[in-house]
Structures are given as structure tokens and as C-alpha cells.
PDB file of C-alpha atoms in Angstrom:
ATOM      1  CA  UNK A   1     -19.386 -19.288  35.874  1.00  0.00           C
ATOM      2  CA  UNK A   2     -19.803 -18.569  32.200  1.00  0.00           C
ATOM      3  CA  UNK A   3     -23.048 -19.232  30.348  1.00  0.00           C
ATOM      4  CA  UNK A   4     -24.691 -18.663  26.997  1.00  0.00           C
ATOM      5  CA  UNK A   5     -28.299 -18.118  26.024  1.00  0.00           C
ATOM      6  CA  UNK A   6     -29.641 -18.797  22.572  1.00  0.00           C
ATOM      7  CA  UNK A   7     -33.263 -17.780  22.962  1.00  0.00           C
ATOM      8  CA  UNK A   8     -34.761 -19.294  19.823  1.00  0.00           C
ATOM      9  CA  UNK A   9     -35.076 -23.011  19.168  1.00  0.00           C
ATOM     10  CA  UNK A  10     -35.419 -22.743  15.423  1.00  0.00           C
ATOM     11  CA  UNK A  11     -34.802 -20.000  12.915  1.00  0.00           C
ATOM     12  CA  UNK A  12     -36.602 -20.244   9.598  1.00  0.00           C
ATOM     13  CA  UNK A  13     -35.493 -18.041   6.747  1.00  0.00           C
ATOM     14  CA  UNK A  14     -36.107 -17.967   3.019  1.00  0.00           C
ATOM     15  CA  UNK A  15     -33.146 -18.539   0.759  1.00  0.00           C
ATOM     16  CA  UNK A  16     -31.548 -15.227  -0.173  1.00  0.00           C
ATOM     17  CA  UNK A  17     -32.858 -13.434   2.898  1.00  0.00           C
ATOM     18  CA  UNK A  18     -30.672 -12.234   5.767  1.00  0.00           C
ATOM     19  CA  UNK A  19     -30.046 -14.729   8.537  1.00  0.00           C
ATOM     20  CA  UNK A  20     -29.570 -13.806  12.199  1.00  0.00           C
ATOM     21  CA  UNK A  21     -28.966 -16.220  15.054  1.00  0.00           C
ATOM     22  CA  UNK A  22     -29.014 -14.607  18.480  1.00  0.00           C
ATOM     23  CA  UNK A  23     -26.650 -15.197  21.362  1.00  0.00           C
ATOM     24  CA  UNK A  24     -26.156 -13.514  24.711  1.00  0.00           C
ATOM     25  CA  UNK A  25     -23.498 -14.470  27.209  1.00  0.00           C
ATOM     26  CA  UNK A  26     -22.396 -14.099  30.785  1.00  0.00           C
ATOM     27  CA  UNK A  27     -18.796 -14.283  32.012  1.00  0.00           C
ATOM     28  CA  UNK A  28     -16.924 -12.874  34.939  1.00  0.00           C
ATOM     29  CA  UNK A  29     -13.860 -11.812  32.985  1.00  0.00           C
ATOM     30  CA  UNK A  30     -13.115 -10.895  29.397  1.00  0.00           C
ATOM     31  CA  UNK A  31     -15.234 -12.986  27.033  1.00  0.00           C
ATOM     32  CA  UNK A  32     -13.812 -15.146  24.295  1.00  0.00           C
ATOM     33  CA  UNK A  33     -16.775 -15.832  22.007  1.00  0.00           C
ATOM     34  CA  UNK A  34     -17.195 -18.485  19.351  1.00  0.00           C
ATOM     35  CA  UNK A  35     -19.698 -19.780  16.861  1.00  0.00           C
ATOM     36  CA  UNK A  36     -19.705 -23.398  15.766  1.00  0.00           C
ATOM     37  CA  UNK A  37     -21.890 -25.152  13.209  1.00  0.00           C
ATOM     38  CA  UNK A  38     -22.980 -28.774  13.304  1.00  0.00           C
ATOM     39  CA  UNK A  39     -24.301 -30.510  10.221  1.00  0.00           C
ATOM     40  CA  UNK A  40     -26.347 -33.701  10.692  1.00  0.00           C
ATOM     41  CA  UNK A  41     -24.282 -36.550  12.156  1.00  0.00           C
ATOM     42  CA  UNK A  42     -21.137 -34.457  12.018  1.00  0.00           C
ATOM     43  CA  UNK A  43     -18.840 -32.777  14.507  1.00  0.00           C
ATOM     44  CA  UNK A  44     -18.599 -29.164  15.570  1.00  0.00           C
ATOM     45  CA  UNK A  45     -17.074 -26.979  12.920  1.00  0.00           C
ATOM     46  CA  UNK A  46     -15.522 -23.673  13.896  1.00  0.00           C
ATOM     47  CA  UNK A  47     -17.077 -20.645  12.137  1.00  0.00           C
ATOM     48  CA  UNK A  48     -15.654 -17.547  13.777  1.00  0.00           C
ATOM     49  CA  UNK A  49     -14.526 -16.000  17.036  1.00  0.00           C
ATOM     50  CA  UNK A  50     -14.141 -12.758  18.921  1.00  0.00           C
ATOM     51  CA  UNK A  51     -11.184 -12.389  21.231  1.00  0.00           C
ATOM     52  CA  UNK A  52     -10.318  -8.714  21.048  1.00  0.00           C
ATOM     53  CA  UNK A  53     -10.217  -5.866  18.549  1.00  0.00           C
ATOM     54  CA  UNK A  54     -12.850  -4.993  15.963  1.00  0.00           C
ATOM     55  CA  UNK A  55     -16.357  -5.769  17.202  1.00  0.00           C
ATOM     56  CA  UNK A  56     -17.397  -7.102  13.794  1.00  0.00           C
ATOM     57  CA  UNK A  57     -15.706 -10.387  12.997  1.00  0.00           C
ATOM     58  CA  UNK A  58     -15.900 -12.258   9.736  1.00  0.00           C
ATOM     59  CA  UNK A  59     -15.725 -16.012   9.450  1.00  0.00           C
ATOM     60  CA  UNK A  60     -16.201 -18.939   7.147  1.00  0.00           C
ATOM     61  CA  UNK A  61     -18.919 -19.297   4.489  1.00  0.00           C
ATOM     62  CA  UNK A  62     -19.842 -15.587   4.509  1.00  0.00           C
ATOM     63  CA  UNK A  63     -20.861 -15.508   8.170  1.00  0.00           C
ATOM     64  CA  UNK A  64     -20.087 -12.622  10.470  1.00  0.00           C
ATOM     65  CA  UNK A  65     -20.873 -11.741  14.066  1.00  0.00           C
ATOM     66  CA  UNK A  66     -20.963  -8.554  16.064  1.00  0.00           C
ATOM     67  CA  UNK A  67     -19.698  -8.329  19.609  1.00  0.00           C
ATOM     68  CA  UNK A  68     -21.739  -5.906  21.704  1.00  0.00           C
ATOM     69  CA  UNK A  69     -20.289  -5.522  25.164  1.00  0.00           C
ATOM     70  CA  UNK A  70     -23.079  -3.342  26.596  1.00  0.00           C
ATOM     71  CA  UNK A  71     -25.724  -5.845  25.524  1.00  0.00           C
ATOM     72  CA  UNK A  72     -23.486  -8.871  26.189  1.00  0.00           C
ATOM     73  CA  UNK A  73     -24.440 -10.219  22.799  1.00  0.00           C
ATOM     74  CA  UNK A  74     -22.680 -11.929  19.924  1.00  0.00           C
ATOM     75  CA  UNK A  75     -25.281 -12.431  17.208  1.00  0.00           C
ATOM     76  CA  UNK A  76     -24.368 -14.426  14.114  1.00  0.00           C
ATOM     77  CA  UNK A  77     -25.378 -12.986  10.764  1.00  0.00           C
ATOM     78  CA  UNK A  78     -25.272 -13.770   7.090  1.00  0.00           C
ATOM     79  CA  UNK A  79     -26.537 -11.280   4.519  1.00  0.00           C
ATOM     80  CA  UNK A  80     -27.979 -13.865   2.146  1.00  0.00           C
ATOM     81  CA  UNK A  81     -28.815 -17.359   3.387  1.00  0.00           C
ATOM     82  CA  UNK A  82     -28.271 -20.506   1.334  1.00  0.00           C
ATOM     83  CA  UNK A  83     -30.135 -23.801   1.618  1.00  0.00           C
ATOM     84  CA  UNK A  84     -26.792 -25.372   2.497  1.00  0.00           C
ATOM     85  CA  UNK A  85     -26.644 -23.170   5.628  1.00  0.00           C
ATOM     86  CA  UNK A  86     -29.355 -25.334   7.192  1.00  0.00           C
ATOM     87  CA  UNK A  87     -27.697 -26.770  10.284  1.00  0.00           C
ATOM     88  CA  UNK A  88     -27.439 -26.473  14.054  1.00  0.00           C
ATOM     89  CA  UNK A  89     -25.558 -23.401  15.255  1.00  0.00           C
ATOM     90  CA  UNK A  90     -23.918 -23.162  18.652  1.00  0.00           C
ATOM     91  CA  UNK A  91     -22.670 -20.072  20.399  1.00  0.00           C
ATOM     92  CA  UNK A  92     -19.969 -20.641  23.004  1.00  0.00           C
ATOM     93  CA  UNK A  93     -18.041 -18.527  25.472  1.00  0.00           C
ATOM     94  CA  UNK A  94     -15.056 -18.910  27.668  1.00  0.00           C
ATOM     95  CA  UNK A  95     -13.581 -16.703  30.277  1.00  0.00           C
ATOM     96  CA  UNK A  96     -10.160 -15.493  29.199  1.00  0.00           C
ATOM     97  CA  UNK A  97      -8.706 -17.036  32.323  1.00  0.00           C
ATOM     98  CA  UNK A  98      -9.572 -20.640  31.512  1.00  0.00           C
ATOM     99  CA  UNK A  99     -10.044 -23.021  28.617  1.00  0.00           C
ATOM    100  CA  UNK A 100     -13.504 -24.370  29.417  1.00  0.00           C
ATOM    101  CA  UNK A 101     -16.112 -23.573  26.774  1.00  0.00           C
ATOM    102  CA  UNK A 102     -19.742 -23.075  27.780  1.00  0.00           C
ATOM    103  CA  UNK A 103     -22.181 -23.749  24.971  1.00  0.00           C
ATOM    104  CA  UNK A 104     -25.657 -22.510  24.302  1.00  0.00           C
ATOM    105  CA  UNK A 105     -28.397 -25.026  23.558  1.00  0.00           C
ATOM    106  CA  UNK A 106     -28.060 -24.449  19.847  1.00  0.00           C
ATOM    107  CA  UNK A 107     -30.325 -23.054  17.182  1.00  0.00           C
ATOM    108  CA  UNK A 108     -31.640 -25.105  14.313  1.00  0.00           C
ATOM    109  CA  UNK A 109     -31.502 -22.966  11.176  1.00  0.00           C
ATOM    110  CA  UNK A 110     -33.795 -23.989   8.349  1.00  0.00           C
ATOM    111  CA  UNK A 111     -33.308 -22.196   5.047  1.00  0.00           C
ATOM    112  CA  UNK A 112     -36.359 -22.606   2.844  1.00  0.00           C
ATOM    113  CA  UNK A 113     -35.754 -22.771  -0.911  1.00  0.00           C
TER     114      UNK A 113
ATOM    115  CA  UNK B   1      -5.720 -28.592   7.175  1.00  0.00           C
ATOM    116  CA  UNK B   2      -4.857 -30.422  10.406  1.00  0.00           C
ATOM    117  CA  UNK B   3      -7.796 -31.918  12.236  1.00  0.00           C
ATOM    118  CA  UNK B   4      -8.746 -33.790  15.358  1.00  0.00           C
ATOM    119  CA  UNK B   5      -9.547 -37.412  14.589  1.00  0.00           C
ATOM    120  CA  UNK B   6     -11.628 -39.739  16.722  1.00  0.00           C
ATOM    121  CA  UNK B   7     -12.274 -43.461  16.803  1.00  0.00           C
ATOM    122  CA  UNK B   8     -14.594 -45.253  16.801  1.00  0.00           C
ATOM    123  CA  UNK B   9     -17.234 -43.182  15.071  1.00  0.00           C
ATOM    124  CA  UNK B  10     -19.942 -45.294  16.675  1.00  0.00           C
ATOM    125  CA  UNK B  11     -19.863 -47.872  19.437  1.00  0.00           C
ATOM    126  CA  UNK B  12     -22.635 -49.915  20.997  1.00  0.00           C
ATOM    127  CA  UNK B  13     -21.873 -51.403  24.370  1.00  0.00           C
ATOM    128  CA  UNK B  14     -23.727 -53.212  27.098  1.00  0.00           C
ATOM    129  CA  UNK B  15     -24.413 -51.522  30.390  1.00  0.00           C
ATOM    130  CA  UNK B  16     -21.603 -52.150  32.848  1.00  0.00           C
ATOM    131  CA  UNK B  17     -18.948 -52.636  30.195  1.00  0.00           C
ATOM    132  CA  UNK B  18     -15.813 -50.534  29.918  1.00  0.00           C
ATOM    133  CA  UNK B  19     -15.417 -48.276  26.915  1.00  0.00           C
ATOM    134  CA  UNK B  20     -12.361 -46.461  25.601  1.00  0.00           C
ATOM    135  CA  UNK B  21     -12.788 -43.631  23.133  1.00  0.00           C
ATOM    136  CA  UNK B  22      -9.711 -42.562  21.256  1.00  0.00           C
ATOM    137  CA  UNK B  23      -8.599 -39.258  19.853  1.00  0.00           C
ATOM    138  CA  UNK B  24      -5.617 -37.916  17.982  1.00  0.00           C
ATOM    139  CA  UNK B  25      -5.456 -34.171  18.645  1.00  0.00           C
ATOM    140  CA  UNK B  26      -3.865 -31.714  16.245  1.00  0.00           C
ATOM    141  CA  UNK B  27      -0.157 -32.407  16.417  1.00  0.00           C
ATOM    142  CA  UNK B  28       1.261 -29.200  17.877  1.00  0.00           C
ATOM    143  CA  UNK B  29      -1.621 -28.549  20.262  1.00  0.00           C
ATOM    144  CA  UNK B  30      -1.030 -28.605  23.993  1.00  0.00           C
ATOM    145  CA  UNK B  31      -4.494 -28.577  25.548  1.00  0.00           C
ATOM    146  CA  UNK B  32      -6.906 -31.465  25.128  1.00  0.00           C
ATOM    147  CA  UNK B  33     -10.561 -31.800  26.014  1.00  0.00           C
ATOM    148  CA  UNK B  34     -13.514 -34.095  26.085  1.00  0.00           C
ATOM    149  CA  UNK B  35     -17.039 -32.787  25.698  1.00  0.00           C
ATOM    150  CA  UNK B  36     -20.270 -34.707  25.336  1.00  0.00           C
ATOM    151  CA  UNK B  37     -23.646 -34.047  23.775  1.00  0.00           C
ATOM    152  CA  UNK B  38     -26.621 -36.092  24.859  1.00  0.00           C
ATOM    153  CA  UNK B  39     -29.130 -36.333  22.037  1.00  0.00           C
ATOM    154  CA  UNK B  40     -31.106 -33.095  21.758  1.00  0.00           C
ATOM    155  CA  UNK B  41     -29.177 -31.342  24.498  1.00  0.00           C
ATOM    156  CA  UNK B  42     -26.372 -28.831  24.640  1.00  0.00           C
ATOM    157  CA  UNK B  43     -22.712 -29.668  24.396  1.00  0.00           C
ATOM    158  CA  UNK B  44     -21.240 -30.138  27.883  1.00  0.00           C
ATOM    159  CA  UNK B  45     -17.656 -29.853  29.071  1.00  0.00           C
ATOM    160  CA  UNK B  46     -16.214 -32.959  30.688  1.00  0.00           C
ATOM    161  CA  UNK B  47     -12.498 -32.463  31.212  1.00  0.00           C
ATOM    162  CA  UNK B  48      -9.429 -30.566  30.092  1.00  0.00           C
ATOM    163  CA  UNK B  49      -5.906 -31.958  30.072  1.00  0.00           C
ATOM    164  CA  UNK B  50      -2.592 -30.152  29.914  1.00  0.00           C
ATOM    165  CA  UNK B  51       0.977 -31.151  30.590  1.00  0.00           C
ATOM    166  CA  UNK B  52      -0.024 -34.764  31.261  1.00  0.00           C
ATOM    167  CA  UNK B  53      -2.570 -34.004  33.920  1.00  0.00           C
ATOM    168  CA  UNK B  54      -6.166 -32.972  34.299  1.00  0.00           C
ATOM    169  CA  UNK B  55      -6.381 -29.190  34.523  1.00  0.00           C
ATOM    170  CA  UNK B  56     -10.119 -28.943  35.020  1.00  0.00           C
ATOM    171  CA  UNK B  57     -13.110 -31.246  35.189  1.00  0.00           C
ATOM    172  CA  UNK B  58     -16.837 -30.835  35.451  1.00  0.00           C
ATOM    173  CA  UNK B  59     -19.237 -32.416  37.901  1.00  0.00           C
ATOM    174  CA  UNK B  60     -20.143 -34.925  35.175  1.00  0.00           C
ATOM    175  CA  UNK B  61     -16.599 -36.298  35.173  1.00  0.00           C
ATOM    176  CA  UNK B  62     -16.894 -38.605  38.167  1.00  0.00           C
ATOM    177  CA  UNK B  63     -14.829 -41.621  39.191  1.00  0.00           C
ATOM    178  CA  UNK B  64     -16.244 -43.662  36.309  1.00  0.00           C
ATOM    179  CA  UNK B  65     -14.354 -41.496  33.859  1.00  0.00           C
ATOM    180  CA  UNK B  66     -10.629 -41.226  33.273  1.00  0.00           C
ATOM    181  CA  UNK B  67      -8.385 -39.716  30.628  1.00  0.00           C
ATOM    182  CA  UNK B  68      -4.938 -40.627  29.499  1.00  0.00           C
ATOM    183  CA  UNK B  69      -2.321 -39.603  27.015  1.00  0.00           C
ATOM    184  CA  UNK B  70      -0.575 -42.950  26.592  1.00  0.00           C
ATOM    185  CA  UNK B  71       1.895 -41.743  23.977  1.00  0.00           C
ATOM    186  CA  UNK B  72       2.824 -38.592  22.098  1.00  0.00           C
ATOM    187  CA  UNK B  73      -0.216 -38.580  19.850  1.00  0.00           C
ATOM    188  CA  UNK B  74      -3.242 -40.282  21.401  1.00  0.00           C
ATOM    189  CA  UNK B  75      -5.655 -38.965  24.003  1.00  0.00           C
ATOM    190  CA  UNK B  76      -8.216 -41.379  25.418  1.00  0.00           C
ATOM    191  CA  UNK B  77     -11.402 -41.227  27.447  1.00  0.00           C
ATOM    192  CA  UNK B  78     -12.276 -44.325  29.457  1.00  0.00           C
ATOM    193  CA  UNK B  79     -15.654 -44.983  30.976  1.00  0.00           C
ATOM    194  CA  UNK B  80     -15.153 -47.737  33.498  1.00  0.00           C
ATOM    195  CA  UNK B  81     -18.665 -49.130  33.880  1.00  0.00           C
ATOM    196  CA  UNK B  82     -21.086 -47.643  31.402  1.00  0.00           C
ATOM    197  CA  UNK B  83     -24.623 -46.619  32.306  1.00  0.00           C
ATOM    198  CA  UNK B  84     -27.581 -46.008  30.028  1.00  0.00           C
ATOM    199  CA  UNK B  85     -27.270 -42.273  30.650  1.00  0.00           C
ATOM    200  CA  UNK B  86     -23.732 -42.299  29.252  1.00  0.00           C
ATOM    201  CA  UNK B  87     -25.235 -42.664  25.790  1.00  0.00           C
ATOM    202  CA  UNK B  88     -24.128 -39.540  23.958  1.00  0.00           C
ATOM    203  CA  UNK B  89     -21.863 -38.125  21.312  1.00  0.00           C
ATOM    204  CA  UNK B  90     -18.405 -37.608  22.774  1.00  0.00           C
ATOM    205  CA  UNK B  91     -16.251 -34.920  21.221  1.00  0.00           C
ATOM    206  CA  UNK B  92     -12.523 -34.647  21.575  1.00  0.00           C
ATOM    207  CA  UNK B  93     -11.009 -31.202  21.108  1.00  0.00           C
ATOM    208  CA  UNK B  94      -7.656 -29.513  21.228  1.00  0.00           C
ATOM    209  CA  UNK B  95      -6.071 -26.121  21.083  1.00  0.00           C
ATOM    210  CA  UNK B  96      -2.843 -24.285  21.514  1.00  0.00           C
ATOM    211  CA  UNK B  97      -1.972 -20.769  22.621  1.00  0.00           C
ATOM    212  CA  UNK B  98      -0.638 -20.441  19.085  1.00  0.00           C
ATOM    213  CA  UNK B  99      -3.938 -21.413  17.434  1.00  0.00           C
ATOM    214  CA  UNK B 100      -5.488 -18.093  18.377  1.00  0.00           C
ATOM    215  CA  UNK B 101      -7.413 -19.588  21.277  1.00  0.00           C
ATOM    216  CA  UNK B 102      -9.667 -21.529  18.912  1.00  0.00           C
ATOM    217  CA  UNK B 103     -10.669 -24.961  20.196  1.00  0.00           C
ATOM    218  CA  UNK B 104     -10.955 -27.464  17.351  1.00  0.00           C
ATOM    219  CA  UNK B 105     -13.311 -30.393  17.641  1.00  0.00           C
ATOM    220  CA  UNK B 106     -13.271 -33.856  16.158  1.00  0.00           C
ATOM    221  CA  UNK B 107     -16.185 -35.513  14.372  1.00  0.00           C
ATOM    222  CA  UNK B 108     -17.297 -37.218  17.554  1.00  0.00           C
ATOM    223  CA  UNK B 109     -17.837 -40.767  18.767  1.00  0.00           C
ATOM    224  CA  UNK B 110     -21.413 -41.921  19.187  1.00  0.00           C
ATOM    225  CA  UNK B 111     -21.711 -44.123  22.252  1.00  0.00           C
ATOM    226  CA  UNK B 112     -24.886 -46.135  22.671  1.00  0.00           C
ATOM    227  CA  UNK B 113     -25.269 -48.041  25.928  1.00  0.00           C
ATOM    228  CA  UNK B 114     -27.885 -50.793  25.852  1.00  0.00           C
TER     229      UNK B 114
END
């Protein structure tokens, strides 16, 4: 069964500083990895994904993530955080053989002005 | 940009009542899903639906739950007899092999069971 770990509950960062949200995963087959963002009282908004190819993937709003197979990680990064990036971030994985997504518990990101 | 739409956005129902949550997936998508998120907890998979039948379901999706695609556009989740612990945000989602394997989610339907 696939699973995701997001070890931190909350990530605090000053505006303009680099932002990193950590994610490690476990799957039996090839991982399909995703990051979603959830703003208060809103749905899950797709940010970026890794399916195959270049380990560094770029997504919406200046976010990027690096797939590291040996460390089974897919950390989300942004070089310079904005106050508007404050939200709940979910890492998710699915095994390439099925369509079921397994989500991490989410990380609350707070960007301090 | 096409999106998944869900109705209602919020519903309050009494325990034991039946609830139907409605979704219009993205029009050319073939796979449909329901997920739920209990307040403060992680998003959990409920069921996937393809070619007019359930393709996979989780242990949460018991006999109280059912899904249906009554016409060419709608996808519904029915909870037959709601319990307090069914209170959650329910997300509909869809994808297609041609959408690059990305699963797109709707805004969610808040269900409060009192």
C-alpha cells in the first residue's frame, strides 16, 4: 500500500526567505507524486507532479519539487516565499498501477510578513 | 480552464437522513473519485469509478455509501443513513489518461451531521 509522510505540522518562514515543505513516500511500484495546496475553506488545488523524466519539476506560483528516488522524497520548494503562500500543503502519491491517491497529513505553511 | 464543480457547498443534515452530494467532473475525463477530509485530518480516498462501475473502494466506503453516474455529466455520492462521524468535507475528483495523470479536485461539499 502506498503512503506519505509529512513530518512537520507547521512550517514558519519569513517573507522573502526560501520555503521547503518535506515529503517522503512509500509505494510498491513506480511513484506518481503530487503536491496540492488548500487555502482556507477551499478545495485542493494542483501545484505540480512528478511522473517520469527530470527529477526537478516546476509548477504553479513559482513552486518546484525535487524527486529523490534513493531517499524516497519529494520536497516542495520555493526560493522566495510570499505572504499569499500561507496555506495547507499536501503531498500525495499513487502507484503507477492504480488511480488511488494517498495523502500526507498536510503541512500548514505560515509566511510571516 | 475546465474544473470539477460540486453542489451543495455546505449541507447540514440530521443523523439518520439520506444525503446526496453532486459533482460535475471535467467533461472529457473518464475516471471519477470521491475523497473526504474530516476536520483536521488527512484527505482519505473513498471510491473510484470508471466505465460506469466502481473500480476501487476503501474500507470507509461501506454499505451506507453508494455512487452513481445518472447521466452523461453528473456523478453523485449518496450516504444512506448519515452518522455524526460522516461530518466532513467531501471532494469529488476526476482525471483522464490524457490529462497527464493529474487528478483534479472540486471545491468540496461540507457535510455537517447533527
